[in-house]
PDB file of C-alpha atoms in Angstrom:
ATOM      1  CA  MET E  22      93.296 106.221  87.046  1.00 58.00           C
ATOM      2  CA  ASN E  23      95.757 109.389  86.879  1.00 64.00           C
ATOM      3  CA  ILE E  24      94.615 112.694  85.699  1.00 62.00           C
ATOM      4  CA  PRO E  25      96.372 112.511  82.401  1.00 67.00           C
ATOM      5  CA  ALA E  26      94.810 108.581  81.960  1.00 65.00           C
ATOM      6  CA  GLN E  27      91.348 110.282  82.440  1.00 60.00           C
ATOM      7  CA  ARG E  28      92.108 113.009  80.093  1.00 62.00           C
ATOM      8  CA  ALA E  29      92.843 110.261  77.169  1.00 62.00           C
ATOM      9  CA  LYS E  30      90.025 107.805  78.295  1.00 61.00           C
ATOM     10  CA  PHE E  31      87.171 110.398  78.893  1.00 57.00           C
ATOM     11  CA  ASP E  32      87.538 112.710  75.902  1.00 57.00           C
ATOM     12  CA  GLN E  33      83.926 112.043  75.489  1.00 64.00           C
ATOM     13  CA  LYS E  34      80.639 112.147  77.720  1.00 79.00           C
ATOM     14  CA  ILE E  35      81.001 109.643  80.421  1.00 86.00           C
ATOM     15  CA  ASN E  36      78.219 106.994  80.477  1.00 87.00           C
ATOM     16  CA  PHE E  37      78.615 104.153  82.523  1.00 90.00           C
ATOM     17  CA  PRO E  38      77.147 101.019  81.088  1.00 89.00           C
ATOM     18  CA  LEU E  39      73.259 100.307  81.558  1.00 89.00           C
ATOM     19  CA  GLY E  40      72.033  96.667  83.249  1.00 88.00           C
ATOM     20  CA  VAL E  41      70.049  95.318  80.889  1.00 84.00           C
ATOM     21  CA  ASP E  42      69.925  91.471  81.521  1.00 84.00           C
ATOM     22  CA  GLN E  43      72.322  88.802  82.397  1.00 85.00           C
ATOM     23  CA  ASP E  44      74.333  89.373  79.645  1.00 88.00           C
ATOM     24  CA  GLN E  45      74.778  92.957  79.818  1.00 87.00           C
ATOM     25  CA  PRO E  46      74.990  93.511  83.963  1.00 89.00           C
ATOM     26  CA  ALA E  47      74.351  96.898  85.670  1.00 89.00           C
ATOM     27  CA  SER E  48      77.115  99.234  86.714  1.00 92.00           C
ATOM     28  CA  VAL E  49      77.062  99.109  90.345  1.00 94.00           C
ATOM     29  CA  LEU E  50      78.882 101.356  93.363  1.00 93.00           C
ATOM     30  CA  ILE E  51      79.394 100.456  96.606  1.00 95.00           C
ATOM     31  CA  LYS E  52      80.308 102.955  99.525  1.00 95.00           C
ATOM     32  CA  THR E  53      80.974 101.633 102.931  1.00 97.00           C
ATOM     33  CA  ALA E  54      81.545 103.317 106.345  1.00 97.00           C
ATOM     34  CA  TRP E  55      83.050 101.406 109.486  1.00 97.00           C
ATOM     35  CA  ARG E  56      83.720 101.946 113.284  1.00 96.00           C
ATOM     36  CA  ILE E  57      86.599 100.910 115.039  1.00 95.00           C
ATOM     37  CA  LEU E  58      86.152  97.877 117.383  1.00 94.00           C
ATOM     38  CA  ASP E  59      87.459  97.611 120.819  1.00 86.00           C
ATOM     39  CA  GLY E  60      87.512  93.962 120.168  1.00 75.00           C
ATOM     40  CA  PRO E  61      85.211  90.973 118.612  1.00 71.00           C
ATOM     41  CA  GLU E  62      81.623  92.447 118.595  1.00 74.00           C
ATOM     42  CA  ALA E  63      78.637  89.626 117.412  1.00 76.00           C
ATOM     43  CA  GLY E  64      76.548  92.631 116.272  1.00 92.00           C
ATOM     44  CA  TYR E  65      78.627  93.541 113.143  1.00 96.00           C
ATOM     45  CA  VAL E  66      79.853  92.455 109.902  1.00 96.00           C
ATOM     46  CA  GLU E  67      83.548  93.054 110.800  1.00 95.00           C
ATOM     47  CA  ALA E  68      86.616  93.141 108.427  1.00 94.00           C
ATOM     48  CA  ASP E  69      90.428  93.867 109.015  1.00 95.00           C
ATOM     49  CA  GLY E  70      91.655  97.231 108.198  1.00 96.00           C
ATOM     50  CA  LEU E  71      94.692  99.742 108.183  1.00 97.00           C
ATOM     51  CA  ILE E  72      94.220 103.546 108.804  1.00 97.00           C
ATOM     52  CA  PRO E  73      97.079 105.552 107.167  1.00 97.00           C
ATOM     53  CA  ILE E  74      97.905 108.814 109.160  1.00 97.00           C
ATOM     54  CA  PRO E  75      99.726 111.490 107.235  1.00 97.00           C
ATOM     55  CA  LYS E  76     102.411 113.353 109.768  1.00 97.00           C
ATOM     56  CA  GLN E  77     100.413 116.617 109.983  1.00 97.00           C
ATOM     57  CA  HIS E  78      97.293 114.497 111.373  1.00 97.00           C
ATOM     58  CA  ALA E  79      99.048 112.744 113.910  1.00 97.00           C
ATOM     59  CA  LEU E  80      98.868 113.885 117.590  1.00 97.00           C
ATOM     60  CA  GLU E  81     102.384 112.220 117.823  1.00 96.00           C
ATOM     61  CA  ASN E  82     103.600 114.056 115.066  1.00 95.00           C
ATOM     62  CA  ARG E  83     104.636 111.483 113.012  1.00 97.00           C
ATOM     63  CA  THR E  84     103.417 109.139 109.947  1.00 97.00           C
ATOM     64  CA  ALA E  85     101.221 106.044 111.393  1.00 96.00           C
ATOM     65  CA  CYS E  86      99.514 103.258 109.903  1.00 97.00           C
ATOM     66  CA  LEU E  87      97.008 101.909 112.719  1.00 96.00           C
ATOM     67  CA  THR E  88      95.832  98.103 112.326  1.00 96.00           C
ATOM     68  CA  VAL E  89      92.468  97.952 113.135  1.00 95.00           C
ATOM     69  CA  ARG E  90      89.255  95.423 113.236  1.00 94.00           C
ATOM     70  CA  LEU E  91      86.567  97.071 111.728  1.00 96.00           C
ATOM     71  CA  GLY E  92      82.459  97.009 112.425  1.00 96.00           C
ATOM     72  CA  LEU E  93      80.254  97.793 109.291  1.00 97.00           C
ATOM     73  CA  VAL E  94      78.233 100.631 110.324  1.00 98.00           C
ATOM     74  CA  GLY E  95      76.710 101.973 106.726  1.00 98.00           C
ATOM     75  CA  MET E  96      76.578 101.196 102.684  1.00 98.00           C
ATOM     76  CA  HIS E  97      75.193 102.798  99.804  1.00 96.00           C
ATOM     77  CA  ILE E  98      74.718 100.380  97.066  1.00 96.00           C
ATOM     78  CA  VAL E  99      73.899 101.978  93.287  1.00 94.00           C
ATOM     79  CA  ALA E 100      73.022 100.504  90.375  1.00 92.00           C
ATOM     80  CA  LYS E 101      72.440 101.587  87.050  1.00 91.00           C
ATOM     81  CA  VAL E 102      69.609  99.747  85.257  1.00 86.00           C
ATOM     82  CA  GLN E 103      66.966  99.846  82.708  1.00 80.00           C
ATOM     83  CA  SER E 104      63.784 100.076  84.884  1.00 74.00           C
ATOM     84  CA  GLY E 105      62.136 103.367  86.171  1.00 66.00           C
ATOM     85  CA  ASN E 106      64.638 105.676  85.076  1.00 69.00           C
ATOM     86  CA  GLY E 107      67.436 103.983  86.701  1.00 67.00           C
ATOM     87  CA  ASP E 108      69.624 105.390  83.866  1.00 76.00           C
ATOM     88  CA  LYS E 109      70.421 108.065  86.252  1.00 79.00           C
ATOM     89  CA  TRP E 110      71.129 105.183  88.947  1.00 89.00           C
ATOM     90  CA  ILE E 111      69.290 103.940  91.755  1.00 92.00           C
ATOM     91  CA  TRP E 112      70.426 104.387  95.589  1.00 93.00           C
ATOM     92  CA  ALA E 113      69.867 102.160  98.216  1.00 95.00           C
ATOM     93  CA  THR E 114      71.265 103.061 101.416  1.00 97.00           C
ATOM     94  CA  PHE E 115      71.515 100.733 104.631  1.00 98.00           C
ATOM     95  CA  GLU E 116      72.720 100.983 108.232  1.00 98.00           C
ATOM     96  CA  HIS E 117      73.151  99.278 111.444  1.00 98.00           C
ATOM     97  CA  VAL E 118      70.129  99.518 113.584  1.00 96.00           C
ATOM     98  CA  ASP E 119      71.853 100.806 116.714  1.00 95.00           C
ATOM     99  CA  ASN E 120      73.423 103.742 114.803  1.00 96.00           C
ATOM    100  CA  VAL E 121      71.233 106.129 116.121  1.00 96.00           C
ATOM    101  CA  PRO E 122      67.641 106.886 117.494  1.00 95.00           C
ATOM    102  CA  THR E 123      65.056 108.578 115.183  1.00 95.00           C
ATOM    103  CA  ALA E 124      64.446 112.421 116.356  1.00 95.00           C
ATOM    104  CA  GLN E 125      61.520 113.607 118.233  1.00 93.00           C
ATOM    105  CA  ASN E 126      60.501 115.834 115.582  1.00 93.00           C
ATOM    106  CA  ALA E 127      61.214 113.536 112.920  1.00 94.00           C
ATOM    107  CA  ARG E 128      59.402 114.568 109.260  1.00 90.00           C
ATOM    108  CA  ASP E 129      58.442 112.075 106.367  1.00 86.00           C
ATOM    109  CA  ILE E 130      60.957 112.258 103.714  1.00 80.00           C
ATOM    110  CA  ASN E 131      58.832 113.514 101.173  1.00 75.00           C
ATOM    111  CA  SER E 132      57.881 116.789 103.398  1.00 68.00           C
ATOM    112  CA  LEU E 133      58.383 119.664 101.189  1.00 66.00           C
ATOM    113  CA  TYR E 134      56.250 122.303 101.815  1.00 60.00           C
ATOM    114  CA  ALA E 135      57.729 124.310 104.729  1.00 64.00           C
ATOM    115  CA  LYS E 136      59.829 127.178 104.464  1.00 67.00           C
ATOM    116  CA  SER E 137      62.237 125.823 107.105  1.00 77.00           C
ATOM    117  CA  LEU E 138      62.512 122.138 107.622  1.00 82.00           C
ATOM    118  CA  PHE E 139      63.597 121.958 110.748  1.00 88.00           C
ATOM    119  CA  PRO E 140      63.688 125.170 112.523  1.00 88.00           C
ATOM    120  CA  ASP E 141      64.630 124.299 115.862  1.00 88.00           C
ATOM    121  CA  GLY E 142      67.204 121.577 114.595  1.00 89.00           C
ATOM    122  CA  CYS E 143      66.696 117.849 115.076  1.00 93.00           C
ATOM    123  CA  LEU E 144      65.660 117.211 118.571  1.00 93.00           C
ATOM    124  CA  PRO E 145      66.600 113.896 120.407  1.00 91.00           C
ATOM    125  CA  PRO E 146      63.840 111.296 121.629  1.00 89.00           C
ATOM    126  CA  GLU E 147      62.386 111.341 124.763  1.00 81.00           C
ATOM    127  CA  THR E 148      64.651 110.120 127.701  1.00 71.00           C
ATOM    128  CA  GLN E 149      62.641 107.208 128.578  1.00 62.00           C
ATOM    129  CA  SER E 150      62.562 105.835 125.179  1.00 65.00           C
ATOM    130  CA  ILE E 151      66.417 106.265 124.343  1.00 72.00           C
ATOM    131  CA  SER E 152      68.238 102.930 124.245  1.00 76.00           C
ATOM    132  CA  ASP E 153      71.958 102.587 123.279  1.00 84.00           C
ATOM    133  CA  TYR E 154      73.016 103.822 120.501  1.00 93.00           C
ATOM    134  CA  LEU E 155      76.742 104.060 118.934  1.00 93.00           C
ATOM    135  CA  LEU E 156      76.418 107.699 117.957  1.00 95.00           C
ATOM    136  CA  PHE E 157      74.049 109.001 120.838  1.00 94.00           C
ATOM    137  CA  ASP E 158      74.718 109.039 124.237  1.00 92.00           C
ATOM    138  CA  ALA E 159      71.464 108.979 126.268  1.00 88.00           C
ATOM    139  CA  THR E 160      73.060 110.177 129.271  1.00 87.00           C
ATOM    140  CA  CYS E 161      73.613 113.640 127.807  1.00 86.00           C
ATOM    141  CA  PRO E 162      69.998 114.617 126.316  1.00 75.00           C
ATOM    142  CA  ASP E 163      71.144 118.336 126.166  1.00 82.00           C
ATOM    143  CA  CYS E 164      73.778 117.543 124.074  1.00 89.00           C
ATOM    144  CA  PRO E 165      73.470 119.584 120.801  1.00 91.00           C
ATOM    145  CA  THR E 166      72.238 117.196 117.987  1.00 94.00           C
ATOM    146  CA  ASN E 167      73.972 116.881 114.518  1.00 94.00           C
ATOM    147  CA  GLU E 168      76.517 119.467 114.787  1.00 93.00           C
ATOM    148  CA  ALA E 169      79.879 118.955 113.185  1.00 92.00           C
ATOM    149  CA  PRO E 170      82.938 119.290 115.438  1.00 90.00           C
ATOM    150  CA  THR E 171      84.246 122.959 115.306  1.00 90.00           C
ATOM    151  CA  ALA E 172      88.030 121.991 116.886  1.00 90.00           C
ATOM    152  CA  THR E 173      90.984 120.910 114.966  1.00 95.00           C
ATOM    153  CA  LEU E 174      91.159 116.912 115.590  1.00 96.00           C
ATOM    154  CA  LEU E 175      94.199 114.598 115.204  1.00 97.00           C
ATOM    155  CA  TRP E 176      94.470 111.415 114.836  1.00 97.00           C
ATOM    156  CA  SER E 177      95.827 109.345 118.385  1.00 97.00           C
ATOM    157  CA  GLU E 178      97.623 106.036 117.551  1.00 95.00           C
ATOM    158  CA  THR E 179      95.656 104.846 120.841  1.00 94.00           C
ATOM    159  CA  PRO E 180      92.260 104.994 121.585  1.00 93.00           C
ATOM    160  CA  PRO E 181      90.488 107.127 121.675  1.00 93.00           C
ATOM    161  CA  PHE E 182      91.626 108.006 118.706  1.00 96.00           C
ATOM    162  CA  ALA E 183      90.297 111.510 118.032  1.00 96.00           C
ATOM    163  CA  ARG E 184      91.784 114.311 119.838  1.00 97.00           C
ATOM    164  CA  ARG E 185      92.308 117.678 120.653  1.00 96.00           C
ATOM    165  CA  LEU E 186      95.289 119.842 119.690  1.00 96.00           C
ATOM    166  CA  ASP E 187      96.122 119.300 123.404  1.00 96.00           C
ATOM    167  CA  GLY E 188      95.608 115.927 123.562  1.00 96.00           C
ATOM    168  CA  THR E 189      92.795 115.498 125.268  1.00 96.00           C
ATOM    169  CA  PRO E 190      89.752 113.079 123.838  1.00 95.00           C
ATOM    170  CA  ALA E 191      87.454 115.104 121.316  1.00 93.00           C
ATOM    171  CA  GLN E 192      83.507 115.305 122.456  1.00 90.00           C
ATOM    172  CA  PRO E 193      81.552 112.421 120.111  1.00 91.00           C
ATOM    173  CA  SER E 194      78.935 113.713 118.031  1.00 91.00           C
ATOM    174  CA  GLN E 195      75.431 113.505 119.226  1.00 94.00           C
ATOM    175  CA  VAL E 196      73.279 112.423 116.356  1.00 96.00           C
ATOM    176  CA  VAL E 197      69.898 111.642 115.647  1.00 96.00           C
ATOM    177  CA  ARG E 198      67.979 110.475 112.497  1.00 96.00           C
ATOM    178  CA  CYS E 199      65.686 113.263 110.903  1.00 94.00           C
ATOM    179  CA  TRP E 200      64.157 111.580 108.429  1.00 94.00           C
ATOM    180  CA  ASP E 201      61.215 109.094 109.516  1.00 94.00           C
ATOM    181  CA  ILE E 202      61.649 105.805 107.511  1.00 95.00           C
ATOM    182  CA  PHE E 203      59.021 105.138 105.460  1.00 93.00           C
ATOM    183  CA  GLY E 204      56.098 102.361 106.838  1.00 93.00           C
ATOM    184  CA  PRO E 205      56.459 100.041 103.923  1.00 94.00           C
ATOM    185  CA  THR E 206      60.898  99.942 104.649  1.00 96.00           C
ATOM    186  CA  GLN E 207      60.101  99.378 107.794  1.00 96.00           C
ATOM    187  CA  ASP E 208      57.811  96.043 106.824  1.00 97.00           C
ATOM    188  CA  THR E 209      60.499  95.187 104.465  1.00 97.00           C
ATOM    189  CA  ASN E 210      63.199  95.176 107.321  1.00 98.00           C
ATOM    190  CA  THR E 211      61.021  93.150 109.454  1.00 98.00           C
ATOM    191  CA  VAL E 212      60.471  90.430 106.735  1.00 98.00           C
ATOM    192  CA  TRP E 213      64.359  89.927 105.960  1.00 98.00           C
ATOM    193  CA  GLN E 214      65.650  90.639 109.620  1.00 98.00           C
ATOM    194  CA  ALA E 215      63.417  87.419 110.024  1.00 98.00           C
ATOM    195  CA  LYS E 216      64.758  85.477 107.278  1.00 98.00           C
ATOM    196  CA  LEU E 217      68.334  86.581 108.165  1.00 97.00           C
ATOM    197  CA  ASN E 218      67.798  85.531 112.012  1.00 96.00           C
ATOM    198  CA  GLY E 219      71.278  83.968 113.051  1.00 93.00           C
ATOM    199  CA  SER E 220      73.122  86.049 110.581  1.00 95.00           C
ATOM    200  CA  LYS E 221      74.977  89.440 111.324  1.00 95.00           C
ATOM    201  CA  LEU E 222      73.118  90.947 108.233  1.00 97.00           C
ATOM    202  CA  ALA E 223      69.866  90.859 110.438  1.00 97.00           C
ATOM    203  CA  ASN E 224      71.590  93.930 112.573  1.00 97.00           C
ATOM    204  CA  TYR E 225      71.076  96.104 109.139  1.00 98.00           C
ATOM    205  CA  MET E 226      68.131  97.939 107.749  1.00 98.00           C
ATOM    206  CA  LEU E 227      67.531  99.701 104.625  1.00 98.00           C
ATOM    207  CA  ILE E 228      66.766 103.190 105.269  1.00 97.00           C
ATOM    208  CA  SER E 229      65.324 103.829 101.844  1.00 95.00           C
ATOM    209  CA  SER E 230      65.881 103.697  98.399  1.00 93.00           C
ATOM    210  CA  GLN E 231      66.285 106.964  95.703  1.00 92.00           C
ATOM    211  CA  TRP E 232      65.577 107.341  92.100  1.00 89.00           C
ATOM    212  CA  ARG E 233      64.722 109.694  89.275  1.00 85.00           C
ATOM    213  CA  GLY E 234      60.782 109.442  89.445  1.00 82.00           C
ATOM    214  CA  ALA E 235      59.491 112.792  88.490  1.00 78.00           C
ATOM    215  CA  ASN E 236      60.547 115.391  86.336  1.00 79.00           C
ATOM    216  CA  PRO E 237      62.875 118.101  87.585  1.00 79.00           C
ATOM    217  CA  ASP E 238      61.223 121.262  88.830  1.00 78.00           C
ATOM    218  CA  PRO E 239      61.895 124.026  91.624  1.00 77.00           C
ATOM    219  CA  ILE E 240      60.344 121.474  94.332  1.00 75.00           C
ATOM    220  CA  PHE E 241      62.249 118.063  93.202  1.00 77.00           C
ATOM    221  CA  GLU E 242      65.433 119.988  91.544  1.00 78.00           C
ATOM    222  CA  HIS E 243      66.513 116.715  90.597  1.00 80.00           C
ATOM    223  CA  GLY E 244      63.403 114.440  89.934  1.00 82.00           C
ATOM    224  CA  GLU E 245      64.055 112.853  92.883  1.00 85.00           C
ATOM    225  CA  LEU E 246      62.053 110.294  94.849  1.00 86.00           C
ATOM    226  CA  PRO E 247      61.907 110.448  97.479  1.00 88.00           C
ATOM    227  CA  ARG E 248      62.328 113.592  98.063  1.00 85.00           C
ATOM    228  CA  TYR E 249      65.391 113.709 100.988  1.00 87.00           C
ATOM    229  CA  LEU E 250      67.369 110.535 101.617  1.00 91.00           C
ATOM    230  CA  SER E 251      70.384 110.531 103.621  1.00 92.00           C
ATOM    231  CA  ASN E 252      72.887 108.051 105.736  1.00 96.00           C
ATOM    232  CA  THR E 253      73.532 108.819 109.233  1.00 96.00           C
ATOM    233  CA  THR E 254      76.943 107.891 108.999  1.00 96.00           C
ATOM    234  CA  MET E 255      78.113 109.551 106.246  1.00 94.00           C
ATOM    235  CA  GLU E 256      75.942 112.438 105.561  1.00 92.00           C
ATOM    236  CA  THR E 257      75.501 112.967 109.352  1.00 94.00           C
ATOM    237  CA  TYR E 258      75.645 116.667 109.043  1.00 92.00           C
ATOM    238  CA  LEU E 259      73.558 117.441 105.366  1.00 89.00           C
ATOM    239  CA  GLN E 260      70.336 115.823 106.947  1.00 90.00           C
ATOM    240  CA  THR E 261      68.565 118.990 107.072  1.00 85.00           C
ATOM    241  CA  ASP E 262      70.380 120.528 103.999  1.00 81.00           C
ATOM    242  CA  PRO E 263      68.246 121.134 100.814  1.00 75.00           C
ATOM    243  CA  SER E 264      70.656 119.110  99.141  1.00 73.00           C
ATOM    244  CA  GLY E 265      70.529 116.227 101.568  1.00 74.00           C
ATOM    245  CA  THR E 266      69.735 113.781  98.846  1.00 83.00           C
ATOM    246  CA  CYS E 267      71.492 111.171  97.103  1.00 85.00           C
ATOM    247  CA  LEU E 268      70.380 112.320  93.368  1.00 83.00           C
ATOM    248  CA  GLY E 269      71.120 116.336  94.583  1.00 81.00           C
ATOM    249  CA  CYS E 270      74.702 115.993  95.568  1.00 84.00           C
ATOM    250  CA  HIS E 271      75.626 113.338  92.587  1.00 87.00           C
ATOM    251  CA  ALA E 272      74.624 115.277  89.821  1.00 84.00           C
ATOM    252  CA  ALA E 273      76.947 117.798  90.864  1.00 86.00           C
ATOM    253  CA  ALA E 274      80.163 115.195  90.621  1.00 89.00           C
ATOM    254  CA  GLU E 275      82.554 115.836  88.247  1.00 89.00           C
ATOM    255  CA  THR E 276      86.292 114.562  86.674  1.00 86.00           C
ATOM    256  CA  SER E 277      89.735 116.119  87.634  1.00 82.00           C
ATOM    257  CA  GLU E 278      88.988 118.019  84.359  1.00 81.00           C
ATOM    258  CA  GLY E 279      85.395 119.224  85.529  1.00 86.00           C
ATOM    259  CA  ALA E 280      83.504 117.343  82.962  1.00 86.00           C
ATOM    260  CA  PHE E 281      80.218 115.452  84.304  1.00 88.00           C
ATOM    261  CA  SER E 282      80.935 112.128  85.321  1.00 89.00           C
ATOM    262  CA  ASP E 283      77.740 110.340  85.223  1.00 90.00           C
ATOM    263  CA  PHE E 284      76.782 111.027  89.337  1.00 88.00           C
ATOM    264  CA  THR E 285      80.320 109.363  90.561  1.00 90.00           C
ATOM    265  CA  PHE E 286      83.176 111.759  92.756  1.00 89.00           C
ATOM    266  CA  LEU E 287      85.249 108.654  92.164  1.00 86.00           C
ATOM    267  CA  LEU E 288      86.517 110.300  88.939  1.00 84.00           C
ATOM    268  CA  ARG E 289      87.450 113.851  90.187  1.00 83.00           C
ATOM    269  CA  ASN E 290      90.604 112.245  91.901  1.00 77.00           C
TER     270      ASN E 290
END
């Protein structure tokens, strides 16, 4: 929907339909993150994809469109339901089990009372406990974790796709999970992974769900429970930020006209 159409359509407060029953189903938003696969891999939900590369972002200085095979690594499912303050949406976020290890100094996602959440950063786990992960290189335990690239990067038409301006491959991000997954959530994952045994879906896990379960106050700015929630594939560098929370981030979502867009950024484009 273009901006003039938005102006005409959203002249009143935006309020997506609230799910009540099968006759009035919930509004649902789905956001996914993918990796480019070198070839078929048994562990991922896969899809064919096209990646358009504008000339200004291309190493070869020409417009291109890559035909690639993709593997699912992260997903948000957001539903607006008549339950538990779900009229402000309920977030659930999932990841592939092999994305990242948990930080050595990971904290409980309801840890609130600290002037600095991670004063020394999120530390890599002990070397002997590290397995193979997509976004963590166990051979470089001293690499800085969860730091966004500072160099200008361009797309190459051939792997490795991320290149510096001189064409050399970019250093991959070294990512760890800063927040522990709740014990009951881990138990739920164990149950469902067993039920899905033999399916690619068994390789995924729920990180947590979040909803408006408290009154907004200086500690729970938007009433979010649990207090912190982030997906390492989509909020990689926001994990330790005070706004590193689904509700906290999306509460600022606006339309292209600057009006409140009911917690979705889709209408700003």
